[in-house]
Coordinates of C-alpha atoms and ligand atoms in Angstrom, one line a residue:
X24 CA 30.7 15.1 5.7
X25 CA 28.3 18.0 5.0
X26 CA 28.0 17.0 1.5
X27 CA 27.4 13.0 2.6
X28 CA 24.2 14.0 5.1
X29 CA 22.8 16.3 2.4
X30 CA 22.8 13.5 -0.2
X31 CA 21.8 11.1 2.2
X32 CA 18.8 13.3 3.2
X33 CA 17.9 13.8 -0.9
X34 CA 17.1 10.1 -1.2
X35 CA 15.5 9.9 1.8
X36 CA 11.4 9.6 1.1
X37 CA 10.6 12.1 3.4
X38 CA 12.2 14.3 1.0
X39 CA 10.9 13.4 -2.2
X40 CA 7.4 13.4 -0.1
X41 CA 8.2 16.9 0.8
X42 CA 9.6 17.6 -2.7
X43 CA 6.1 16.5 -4.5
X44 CA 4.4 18.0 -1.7
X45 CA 5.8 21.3 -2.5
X46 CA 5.8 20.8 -5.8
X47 CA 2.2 20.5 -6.2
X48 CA 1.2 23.1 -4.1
X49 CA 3.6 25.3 -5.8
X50 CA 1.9 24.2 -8.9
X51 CA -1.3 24.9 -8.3
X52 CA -1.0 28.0 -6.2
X53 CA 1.0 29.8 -9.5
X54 CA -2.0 28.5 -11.6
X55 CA -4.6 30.1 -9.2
X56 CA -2.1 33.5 -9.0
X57 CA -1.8 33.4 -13.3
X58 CA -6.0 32.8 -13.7
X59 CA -6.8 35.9 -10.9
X60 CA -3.9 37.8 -12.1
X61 CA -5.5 37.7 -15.8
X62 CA -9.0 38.2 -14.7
X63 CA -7.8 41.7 -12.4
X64 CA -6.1 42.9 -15.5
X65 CA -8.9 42.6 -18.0
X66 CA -11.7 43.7 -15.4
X67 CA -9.3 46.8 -14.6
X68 CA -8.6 47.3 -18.9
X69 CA -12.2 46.5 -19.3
X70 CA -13.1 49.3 -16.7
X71 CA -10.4 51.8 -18.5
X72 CA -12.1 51.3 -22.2
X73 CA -15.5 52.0 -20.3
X74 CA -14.9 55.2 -18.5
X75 CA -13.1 56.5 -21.3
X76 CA -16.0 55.2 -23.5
X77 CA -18.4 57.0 -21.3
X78 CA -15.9 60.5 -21.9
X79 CA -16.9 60.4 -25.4
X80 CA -20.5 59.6 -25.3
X81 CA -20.8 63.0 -23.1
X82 CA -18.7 64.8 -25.1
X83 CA -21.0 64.1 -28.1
X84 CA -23.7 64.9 -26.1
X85 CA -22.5 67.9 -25.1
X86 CA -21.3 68.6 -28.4
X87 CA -25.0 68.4 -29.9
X88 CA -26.6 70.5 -27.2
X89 CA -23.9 73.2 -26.9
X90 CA -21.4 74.7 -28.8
X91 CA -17.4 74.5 -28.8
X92 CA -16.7 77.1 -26.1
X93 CA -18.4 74.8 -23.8
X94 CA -16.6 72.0 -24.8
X95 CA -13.0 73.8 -23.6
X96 CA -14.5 74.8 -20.5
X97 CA -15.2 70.9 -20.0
X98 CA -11.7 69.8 -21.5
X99 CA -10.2 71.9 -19.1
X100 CA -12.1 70.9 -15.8
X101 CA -12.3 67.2 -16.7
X102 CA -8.4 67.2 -17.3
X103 CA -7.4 69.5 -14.1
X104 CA -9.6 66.9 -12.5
X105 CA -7.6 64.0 -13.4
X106 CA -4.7 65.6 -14.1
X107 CA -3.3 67.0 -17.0
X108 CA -0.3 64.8 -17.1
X109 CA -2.9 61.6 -16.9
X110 CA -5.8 62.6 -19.4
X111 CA -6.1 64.8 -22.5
X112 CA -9.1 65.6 -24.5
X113 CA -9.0 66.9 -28.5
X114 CA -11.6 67.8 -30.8
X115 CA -10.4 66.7 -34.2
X116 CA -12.0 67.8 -37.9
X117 CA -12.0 64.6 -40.2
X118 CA -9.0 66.5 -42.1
X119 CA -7.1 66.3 -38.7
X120 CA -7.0 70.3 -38.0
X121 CA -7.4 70.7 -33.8
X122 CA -10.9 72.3 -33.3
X123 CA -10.2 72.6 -29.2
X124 CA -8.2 70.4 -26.8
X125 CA -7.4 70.2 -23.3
X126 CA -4.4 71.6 -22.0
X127 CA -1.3 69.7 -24.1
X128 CA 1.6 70.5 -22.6
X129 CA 2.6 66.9 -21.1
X130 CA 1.0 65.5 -24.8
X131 CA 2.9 67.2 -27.5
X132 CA 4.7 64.1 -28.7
X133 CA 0.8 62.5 -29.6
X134 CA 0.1 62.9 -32.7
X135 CA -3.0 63.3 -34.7
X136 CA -2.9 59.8 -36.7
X137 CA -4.9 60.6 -40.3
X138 CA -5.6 57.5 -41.0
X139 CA -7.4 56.9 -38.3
X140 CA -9.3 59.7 -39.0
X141 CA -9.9 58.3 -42.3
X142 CA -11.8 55.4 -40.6
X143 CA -14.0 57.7 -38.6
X144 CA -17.1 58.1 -41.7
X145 CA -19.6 56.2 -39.6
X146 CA -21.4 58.8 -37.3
X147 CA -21.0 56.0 -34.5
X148 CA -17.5 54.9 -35.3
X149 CA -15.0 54.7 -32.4
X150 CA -11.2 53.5 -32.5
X151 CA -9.5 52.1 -29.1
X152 CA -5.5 51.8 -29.1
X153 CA -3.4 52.0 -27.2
X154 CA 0.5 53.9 -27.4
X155 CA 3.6 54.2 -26.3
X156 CA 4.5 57.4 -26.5
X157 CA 7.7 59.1 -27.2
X158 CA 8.8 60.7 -23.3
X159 CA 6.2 58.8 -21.4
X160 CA 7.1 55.9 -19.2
X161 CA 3.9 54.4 -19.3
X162 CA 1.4 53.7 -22.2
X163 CA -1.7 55.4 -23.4
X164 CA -5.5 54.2 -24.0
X165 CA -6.6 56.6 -26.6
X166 CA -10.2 56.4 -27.9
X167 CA -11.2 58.4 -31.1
X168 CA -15.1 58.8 -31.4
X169 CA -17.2 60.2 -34.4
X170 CA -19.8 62.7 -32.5
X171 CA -22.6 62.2 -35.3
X172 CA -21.6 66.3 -35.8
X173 CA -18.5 65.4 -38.0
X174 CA -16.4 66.2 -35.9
X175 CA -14.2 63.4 -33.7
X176 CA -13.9 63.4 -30.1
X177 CA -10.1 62.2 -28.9
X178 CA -9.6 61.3 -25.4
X179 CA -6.7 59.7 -23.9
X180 CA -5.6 58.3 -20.3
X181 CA -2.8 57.8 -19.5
X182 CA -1.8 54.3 -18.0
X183 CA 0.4 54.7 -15.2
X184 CA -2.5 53.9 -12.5
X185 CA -3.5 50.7 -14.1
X186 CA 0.3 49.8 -14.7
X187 CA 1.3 50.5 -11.0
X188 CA -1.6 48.5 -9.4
X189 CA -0.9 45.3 -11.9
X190 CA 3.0 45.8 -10.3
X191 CA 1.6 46.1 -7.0
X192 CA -0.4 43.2 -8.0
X193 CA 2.7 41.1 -9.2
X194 CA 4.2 42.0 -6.0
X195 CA 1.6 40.9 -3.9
X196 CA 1.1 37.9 -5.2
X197 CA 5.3 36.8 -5.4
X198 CA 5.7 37.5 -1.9
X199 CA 2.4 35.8 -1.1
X200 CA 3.9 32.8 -2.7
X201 CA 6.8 32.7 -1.6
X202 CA 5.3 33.0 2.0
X203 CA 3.0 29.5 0.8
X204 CA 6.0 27.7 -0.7
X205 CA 8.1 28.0 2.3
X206 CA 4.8 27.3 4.4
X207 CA 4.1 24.1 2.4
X208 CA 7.8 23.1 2.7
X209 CA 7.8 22.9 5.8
X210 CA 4.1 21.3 6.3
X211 CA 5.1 18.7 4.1
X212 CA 8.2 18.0 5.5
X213 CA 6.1 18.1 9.2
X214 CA 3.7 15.7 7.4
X215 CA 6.2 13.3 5.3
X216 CA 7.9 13.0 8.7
X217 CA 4.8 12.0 10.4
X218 CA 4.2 9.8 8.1
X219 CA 7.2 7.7 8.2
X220 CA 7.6 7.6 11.7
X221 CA 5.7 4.2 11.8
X222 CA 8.1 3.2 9.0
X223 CA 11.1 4.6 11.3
X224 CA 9.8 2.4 14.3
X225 CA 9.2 -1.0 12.3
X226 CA 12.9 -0.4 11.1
X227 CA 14.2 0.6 14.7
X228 CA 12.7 -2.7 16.1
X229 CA 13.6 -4.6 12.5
X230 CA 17.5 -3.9 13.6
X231 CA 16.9 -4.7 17.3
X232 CA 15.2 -7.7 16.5
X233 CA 18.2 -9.1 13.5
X234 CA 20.9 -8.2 16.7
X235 CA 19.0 -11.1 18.4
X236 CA 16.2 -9.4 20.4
X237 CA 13.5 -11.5 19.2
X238 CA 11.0 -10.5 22.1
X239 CA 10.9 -6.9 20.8
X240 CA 7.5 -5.8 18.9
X241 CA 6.5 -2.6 17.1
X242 CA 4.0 -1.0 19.2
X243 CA 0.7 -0.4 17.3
X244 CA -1.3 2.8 18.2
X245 CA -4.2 0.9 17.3
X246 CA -6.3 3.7 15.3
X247 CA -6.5 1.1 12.7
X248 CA -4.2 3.1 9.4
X249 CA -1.9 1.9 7.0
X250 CA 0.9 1.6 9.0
X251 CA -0.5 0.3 12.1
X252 CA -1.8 -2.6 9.9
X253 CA 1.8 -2.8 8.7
X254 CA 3.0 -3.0 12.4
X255 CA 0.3 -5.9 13.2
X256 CA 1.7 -7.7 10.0
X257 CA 5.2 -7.2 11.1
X258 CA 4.4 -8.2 14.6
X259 CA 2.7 -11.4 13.4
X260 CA 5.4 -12.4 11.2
X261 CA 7.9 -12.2 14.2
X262 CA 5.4 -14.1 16.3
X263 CA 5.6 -16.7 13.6
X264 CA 9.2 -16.8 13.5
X265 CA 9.6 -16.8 17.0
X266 CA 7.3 -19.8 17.4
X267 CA 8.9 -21.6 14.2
X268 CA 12.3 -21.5 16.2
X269 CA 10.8 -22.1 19.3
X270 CA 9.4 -25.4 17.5
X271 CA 12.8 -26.0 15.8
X272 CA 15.1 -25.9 19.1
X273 CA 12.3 -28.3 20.3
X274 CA 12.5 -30.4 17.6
X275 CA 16.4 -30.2 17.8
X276 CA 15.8 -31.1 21.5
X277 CA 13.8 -34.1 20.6
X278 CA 16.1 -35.5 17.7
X279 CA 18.9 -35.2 19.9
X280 CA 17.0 -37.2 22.6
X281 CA 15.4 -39.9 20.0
X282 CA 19.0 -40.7 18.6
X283 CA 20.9 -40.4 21.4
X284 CA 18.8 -43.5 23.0
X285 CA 19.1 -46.2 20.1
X286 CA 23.0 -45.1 19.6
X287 CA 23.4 -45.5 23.2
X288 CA 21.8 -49.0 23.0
X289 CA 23.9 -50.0 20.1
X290 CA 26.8 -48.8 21.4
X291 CA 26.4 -51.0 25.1
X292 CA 25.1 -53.8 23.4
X293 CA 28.3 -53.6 21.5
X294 CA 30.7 -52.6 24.2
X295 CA 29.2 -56.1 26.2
X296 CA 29.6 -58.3 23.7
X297 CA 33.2 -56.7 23.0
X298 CA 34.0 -57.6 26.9
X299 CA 32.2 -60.9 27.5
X300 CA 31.1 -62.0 24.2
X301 CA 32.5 -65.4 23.1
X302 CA 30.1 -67.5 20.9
X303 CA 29.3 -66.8 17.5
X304 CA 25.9 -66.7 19.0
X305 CA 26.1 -63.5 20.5
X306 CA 28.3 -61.3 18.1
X307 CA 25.2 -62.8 16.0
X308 CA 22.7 -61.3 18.2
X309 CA 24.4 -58.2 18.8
X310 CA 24.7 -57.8 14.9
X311 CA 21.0 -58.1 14.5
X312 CA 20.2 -55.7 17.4
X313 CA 22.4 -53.2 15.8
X314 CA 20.4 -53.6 12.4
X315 CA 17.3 -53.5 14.1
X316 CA 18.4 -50.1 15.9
X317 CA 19.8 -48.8 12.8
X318 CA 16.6 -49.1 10.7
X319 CA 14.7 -47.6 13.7
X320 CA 16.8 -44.1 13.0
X321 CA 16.4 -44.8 9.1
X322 CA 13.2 -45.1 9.4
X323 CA 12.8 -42.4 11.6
X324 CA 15.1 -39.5 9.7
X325 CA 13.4 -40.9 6.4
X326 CA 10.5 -40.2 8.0
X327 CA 11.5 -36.6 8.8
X328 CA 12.7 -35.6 5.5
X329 CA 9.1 -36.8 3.8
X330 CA 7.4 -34.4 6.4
X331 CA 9.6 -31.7 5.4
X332 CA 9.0 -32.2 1.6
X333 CA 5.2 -32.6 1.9
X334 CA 5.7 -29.3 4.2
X335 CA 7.7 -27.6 1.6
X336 CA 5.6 -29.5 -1.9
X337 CA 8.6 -30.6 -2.9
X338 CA 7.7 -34.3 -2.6
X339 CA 7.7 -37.4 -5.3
X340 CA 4.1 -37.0 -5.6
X341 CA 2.0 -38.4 -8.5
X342 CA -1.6 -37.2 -9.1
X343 CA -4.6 -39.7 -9.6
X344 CA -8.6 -40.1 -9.0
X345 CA -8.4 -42.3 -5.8
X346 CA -11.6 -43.5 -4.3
X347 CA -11.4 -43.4 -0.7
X348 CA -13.7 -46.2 0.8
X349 CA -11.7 -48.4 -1.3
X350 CA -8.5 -46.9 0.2
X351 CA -10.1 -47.6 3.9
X352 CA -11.0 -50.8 3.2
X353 CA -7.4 -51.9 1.9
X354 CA -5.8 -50.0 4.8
X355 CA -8.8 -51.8 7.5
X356 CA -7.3 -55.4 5.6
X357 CA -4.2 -54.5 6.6
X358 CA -4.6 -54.0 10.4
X359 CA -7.2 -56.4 11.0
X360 CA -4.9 -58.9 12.2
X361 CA -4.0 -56.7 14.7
X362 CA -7.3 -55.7 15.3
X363 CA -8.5 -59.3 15.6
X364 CA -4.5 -60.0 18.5
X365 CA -6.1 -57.3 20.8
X366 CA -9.6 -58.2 20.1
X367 CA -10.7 -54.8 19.1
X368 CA -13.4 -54.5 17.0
X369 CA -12.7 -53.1 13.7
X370 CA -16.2 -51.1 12.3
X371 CA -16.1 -49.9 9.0
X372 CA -18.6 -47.2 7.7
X373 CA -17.9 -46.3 4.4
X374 CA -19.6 -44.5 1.8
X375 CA -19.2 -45.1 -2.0
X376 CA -18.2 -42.4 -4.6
X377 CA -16.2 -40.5 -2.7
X378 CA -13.2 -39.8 -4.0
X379 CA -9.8 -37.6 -4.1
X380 CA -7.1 -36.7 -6.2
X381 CA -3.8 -37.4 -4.6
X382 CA -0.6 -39.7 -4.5
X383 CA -2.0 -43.6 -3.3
X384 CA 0.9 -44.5 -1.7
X385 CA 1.1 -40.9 0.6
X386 CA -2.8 -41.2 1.3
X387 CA -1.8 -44.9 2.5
X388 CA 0.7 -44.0 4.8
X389 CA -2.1 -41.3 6.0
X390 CA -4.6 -43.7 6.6
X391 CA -2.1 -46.3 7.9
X392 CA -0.5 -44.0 10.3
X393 CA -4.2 -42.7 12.0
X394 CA -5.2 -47.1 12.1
X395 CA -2.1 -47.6 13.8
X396 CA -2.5 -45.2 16.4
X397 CA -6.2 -46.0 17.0
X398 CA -5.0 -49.9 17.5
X399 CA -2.3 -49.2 19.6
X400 CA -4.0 -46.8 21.9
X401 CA -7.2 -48.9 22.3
X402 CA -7.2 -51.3 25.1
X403 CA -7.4 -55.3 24.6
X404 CA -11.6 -55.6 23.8
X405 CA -12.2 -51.7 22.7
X406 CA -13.5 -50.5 19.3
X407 CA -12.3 -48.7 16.6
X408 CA -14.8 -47.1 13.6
X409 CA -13.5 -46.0 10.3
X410 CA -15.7 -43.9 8.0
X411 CA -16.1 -41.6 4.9
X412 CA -18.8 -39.5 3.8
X413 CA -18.6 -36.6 1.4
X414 CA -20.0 -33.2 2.9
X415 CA -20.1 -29.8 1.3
X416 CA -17.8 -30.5 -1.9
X417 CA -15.7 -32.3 0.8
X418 CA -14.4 -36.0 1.4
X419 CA -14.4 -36.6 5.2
X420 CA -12.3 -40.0 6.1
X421 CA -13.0 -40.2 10.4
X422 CA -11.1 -42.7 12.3
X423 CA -12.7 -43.3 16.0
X424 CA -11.6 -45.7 18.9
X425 CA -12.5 -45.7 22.6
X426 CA -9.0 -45.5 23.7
X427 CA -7.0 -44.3 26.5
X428 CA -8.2 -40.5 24.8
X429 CA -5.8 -37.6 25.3
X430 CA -6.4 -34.8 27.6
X431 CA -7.2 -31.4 26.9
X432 CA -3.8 -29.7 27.5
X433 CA -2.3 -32.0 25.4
X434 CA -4.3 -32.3 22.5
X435 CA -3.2 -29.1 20.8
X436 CA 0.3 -30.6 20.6
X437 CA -0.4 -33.9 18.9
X438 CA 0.3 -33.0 15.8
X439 CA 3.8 -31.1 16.5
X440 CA 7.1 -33.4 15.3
X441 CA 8.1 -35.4 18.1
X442 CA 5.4 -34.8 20.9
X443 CA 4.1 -37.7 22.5
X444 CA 1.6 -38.0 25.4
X445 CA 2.5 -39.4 29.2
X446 CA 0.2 -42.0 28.9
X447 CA 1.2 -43.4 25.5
X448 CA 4.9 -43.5 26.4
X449 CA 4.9 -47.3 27.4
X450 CA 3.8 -47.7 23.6
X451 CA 6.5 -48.1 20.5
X452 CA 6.3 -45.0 18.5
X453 CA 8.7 -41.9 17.9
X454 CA 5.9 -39.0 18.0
X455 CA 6.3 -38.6 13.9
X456 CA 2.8 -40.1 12.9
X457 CA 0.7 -37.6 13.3
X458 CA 2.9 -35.2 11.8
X459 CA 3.1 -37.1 9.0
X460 CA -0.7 -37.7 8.2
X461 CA -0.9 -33.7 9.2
X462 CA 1.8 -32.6 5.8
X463 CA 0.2 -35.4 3.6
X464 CA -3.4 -34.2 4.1
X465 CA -2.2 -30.7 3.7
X466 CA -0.3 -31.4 0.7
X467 CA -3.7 -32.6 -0.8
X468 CA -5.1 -29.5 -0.1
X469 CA -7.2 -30.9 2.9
X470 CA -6.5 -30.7 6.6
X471 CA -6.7 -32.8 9.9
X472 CA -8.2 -32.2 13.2
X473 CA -8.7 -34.6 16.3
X474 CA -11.3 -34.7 18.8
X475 CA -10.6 -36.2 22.2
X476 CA -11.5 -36.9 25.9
X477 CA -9.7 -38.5 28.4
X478 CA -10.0 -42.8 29.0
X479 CA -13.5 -42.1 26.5
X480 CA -12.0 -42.2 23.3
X481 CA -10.8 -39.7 20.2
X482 CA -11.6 -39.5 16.8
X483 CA -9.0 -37.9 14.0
X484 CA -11.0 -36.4 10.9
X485 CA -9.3 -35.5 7.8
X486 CA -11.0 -33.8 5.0
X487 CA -10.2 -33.7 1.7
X488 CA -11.5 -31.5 -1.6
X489 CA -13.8 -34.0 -3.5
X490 CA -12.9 -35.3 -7.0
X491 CA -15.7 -37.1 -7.8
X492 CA -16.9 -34.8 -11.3
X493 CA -13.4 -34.8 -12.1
X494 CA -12.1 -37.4 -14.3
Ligands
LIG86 P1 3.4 -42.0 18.0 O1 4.5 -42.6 17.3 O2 3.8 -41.7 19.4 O3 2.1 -42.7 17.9 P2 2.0 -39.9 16.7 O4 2.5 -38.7 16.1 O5 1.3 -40.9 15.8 O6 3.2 -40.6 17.4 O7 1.1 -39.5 17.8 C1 1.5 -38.5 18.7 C2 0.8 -38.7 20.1 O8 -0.6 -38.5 20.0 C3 0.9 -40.2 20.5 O9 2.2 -40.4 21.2 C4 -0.2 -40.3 21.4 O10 0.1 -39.8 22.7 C5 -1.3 -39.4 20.9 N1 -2.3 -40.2 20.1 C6 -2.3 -40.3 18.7 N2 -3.3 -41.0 18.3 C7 -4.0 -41.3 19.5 C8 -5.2 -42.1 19.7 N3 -5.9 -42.6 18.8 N4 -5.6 -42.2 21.0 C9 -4.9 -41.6 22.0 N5 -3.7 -40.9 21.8 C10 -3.3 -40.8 20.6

């Protein structure tokens, strides 16, 4: 159980946050400790070499202006000074014989080294080593110095100080990073948890929401970061989905309604000619009011199912240079007749060269689809204008009537499957068409948008991407 948690928490990304987090610090803190650490040591070696340096350069001083017996009274009080256990002095002949030292009693195992010597014929030579010596737990700096009287100066310190601070030194700095390591740990962890808490919440409200509680949102704290942009996102995308169901239930709603009428029709009109029918005559009839029903619903699911590919781009669609005010004018041919039954007069405005690249027979149904409704929601005697102009790289088809308008609370659903408007009810129609010419213009890459006011009129505008330089 233990062991499950604990290798659930190592792949959880607040701990590989807190791992890199740690890591790095503990990275760069050791290579800050290591560069100081080096640069103590050699100041504190450099400042050894110097003062002992500065030893011999007296002595030779001292040497030149006095004689020996001065030079043991100095040995002595420089090394009771210091110590004698810490520093010795020795003046050396070039043959190695012991002219005066300090007192030797914790140095007897240092011995004179003739080749050294032998490398003193400069009158400013000087030799820096340093020794482990035999008995001694701690190394020695020893300097040998010509003194320009032929004679060589040896002087050495013992290391222990030195050693002891670079240990304290060591010391210091392990426990000071282990202090940091355990600090950053634990600051990265804080921060890594932090973090992720926005990430924590969009999950909390992604598994409330897939156990059916699609009203829940993540709540933003609106300081603009990362994740709150992620939480806006999120909250959009559930909007969406929340509206694409609300819009599918609907549609649901409306299918079930659309079919359930014509199958109910068929169905009586069948069920009375079962009970009273007896001529040929009306089996006839009731035959061809059942095709005519039937086709209806084909015409109407077909209709559904092109929507749905030209939503999804998956429909038969063949590409071509169409020129549009040709397109118009065809289409205008077409509905003139009816046109010319309600007397409505049928304007056209077209401009030449503009054209599109498309599927004909979809852009026909398009254009078909926004005559129709213009005819059919035109009063006997209105007018109805059809145009194209291209604007802005653009191809703008506009279809304008002074019909029975739409009002403003309805307008914005026009274009949903199904919807109809009260006042266009007592018309034929199934709410599809303006859905339709909605997915074919936006299959071309274009888009659709109506203008309306009530009993004055409304005018549906697509626009297109122009194709006239293309070939
Ligand atoms: P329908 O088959 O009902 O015409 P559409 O999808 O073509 O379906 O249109 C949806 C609704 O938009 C129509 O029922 C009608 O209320 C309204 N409408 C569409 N075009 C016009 C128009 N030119 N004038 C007034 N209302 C319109």
């Amino acid at each position: 159980m233990f062991l499950k948690s604990l290798i659930r928490l190592k792949n959880t990304l607040s701990f590989r946050l807190t791992l890199w987090y740690a890591g790095i610090f503990t990275v760069s803190s050791l290579a800050i400790f290591i560069v100081l650490y080096v640069l103590l040591v050699s100041a504190i070696q450099r400042r050894t070499d110097e003062s002992l340096l500065e030893e011999t350069e007296e002595l030779s001083l001292l040497l030149a202006t006095t004689g020996v017996d001065q030079i043991m009274l100095y040995f002595s009080f420089e090394s009771s000074l210091d110590g004698g256990d810490k520093i010795f002095f020795r003046l050396l002949k070039p043959n190695g014989e012991v002219v005066a030292s300090s007192d030797m009693k914790f140095w007897k195992d240092v011995k004179v080294e003739k080749n050294v010597l032998a490398q003193m014929n400069e009158p400013t030579s000087r030799i820096l080593k340093t020794e482990t010596i035999k008995g001694m737990r701690y190394p020695v700096r020893i300097i040998y110095n010509a003194t320009g009287t032929g004679l060589v100066v040896q002087v050495a310190k013992s290391l222990e100080d030195d050693i002891r601070f670079f240990e304290s030194l060591r010391y210091i700095f392990s426990s000071l990073f282990i202090v940091l390591l355990a600090i950053s740990s634990v600051v990265g962890w804080f921060m890594a948890r932090r973090a992720l808490l926005g990430v924590e919440k969009i999950t909390e409200t992604a598994i409330e929401i897939s156990s059916g509680s699609l009203e829940k949102r993540v709540a933003e704290s609106g300081r603009g970061e990362e994740l709150d942009r992620l939480a806006l996102a999120f909250n959009n995308m559930i909007d969406r989905i929340q509206a694409l169901m609300k819009e599918m239930s609907d549609m649901t709603d409306n299918i079930a309604h659309d079919l359930r009428s014509p199958i109910t029709k068929i169905r009586g009109a069948a069920e009375v000619t079962l009970t009273t029918g007896k001529s040929l005559g009306e089996f006839q009839a009731m035959a061809s009011n059942t095709i005519e029903e039937s086709d209806r619903l084909i015409g109407m699911i077909n209709t559904m199912l092109d929507i749905s590919e030209f939503e999804a781009g998956a429909g038969q669609f063949s590409v071509e240079k169409i020129d549009v005010p040709q397109l118009m004018e065809s289409a205008c041919d077409l509905f003139q007749p009816v046109a010319e039954n309600k007397e409505i007069n049928l304007a056209l405005n077209l401009h030449a060269d503009c054209y599109v690249q498309g599927d004909l027979q979809s852009l026909q149904r398009m254009a078909a689809n926004l005559l129709d409704n213009a005819l059919k929601y035109t009063p006997c005697g209105g007018s109805v204008e059809v145009a194209c102009h291209c604007e802005n790289g653009r191809v703008v088809i506009s279809v304008s009537d002074n019909g029975i308008g739409i009002s403003e609370e309805e307008l914005p659903h026009i274009f949903k499957r199904f919807y109809r408007c009260d006042r266009s009810r007592s018309e034929l129609g199934d709410g599809l068409g303006l859905s339709l010419a909605q997915a074919i213009a936006q299959a071309h890459g274009g888009h659709i948008a109506a203008t309306s006011q009530l009993s004055v009129g409304s005018t549906f505008s697509v626009s297109l991407p122009n194709a006239s330089g293309s070939l």
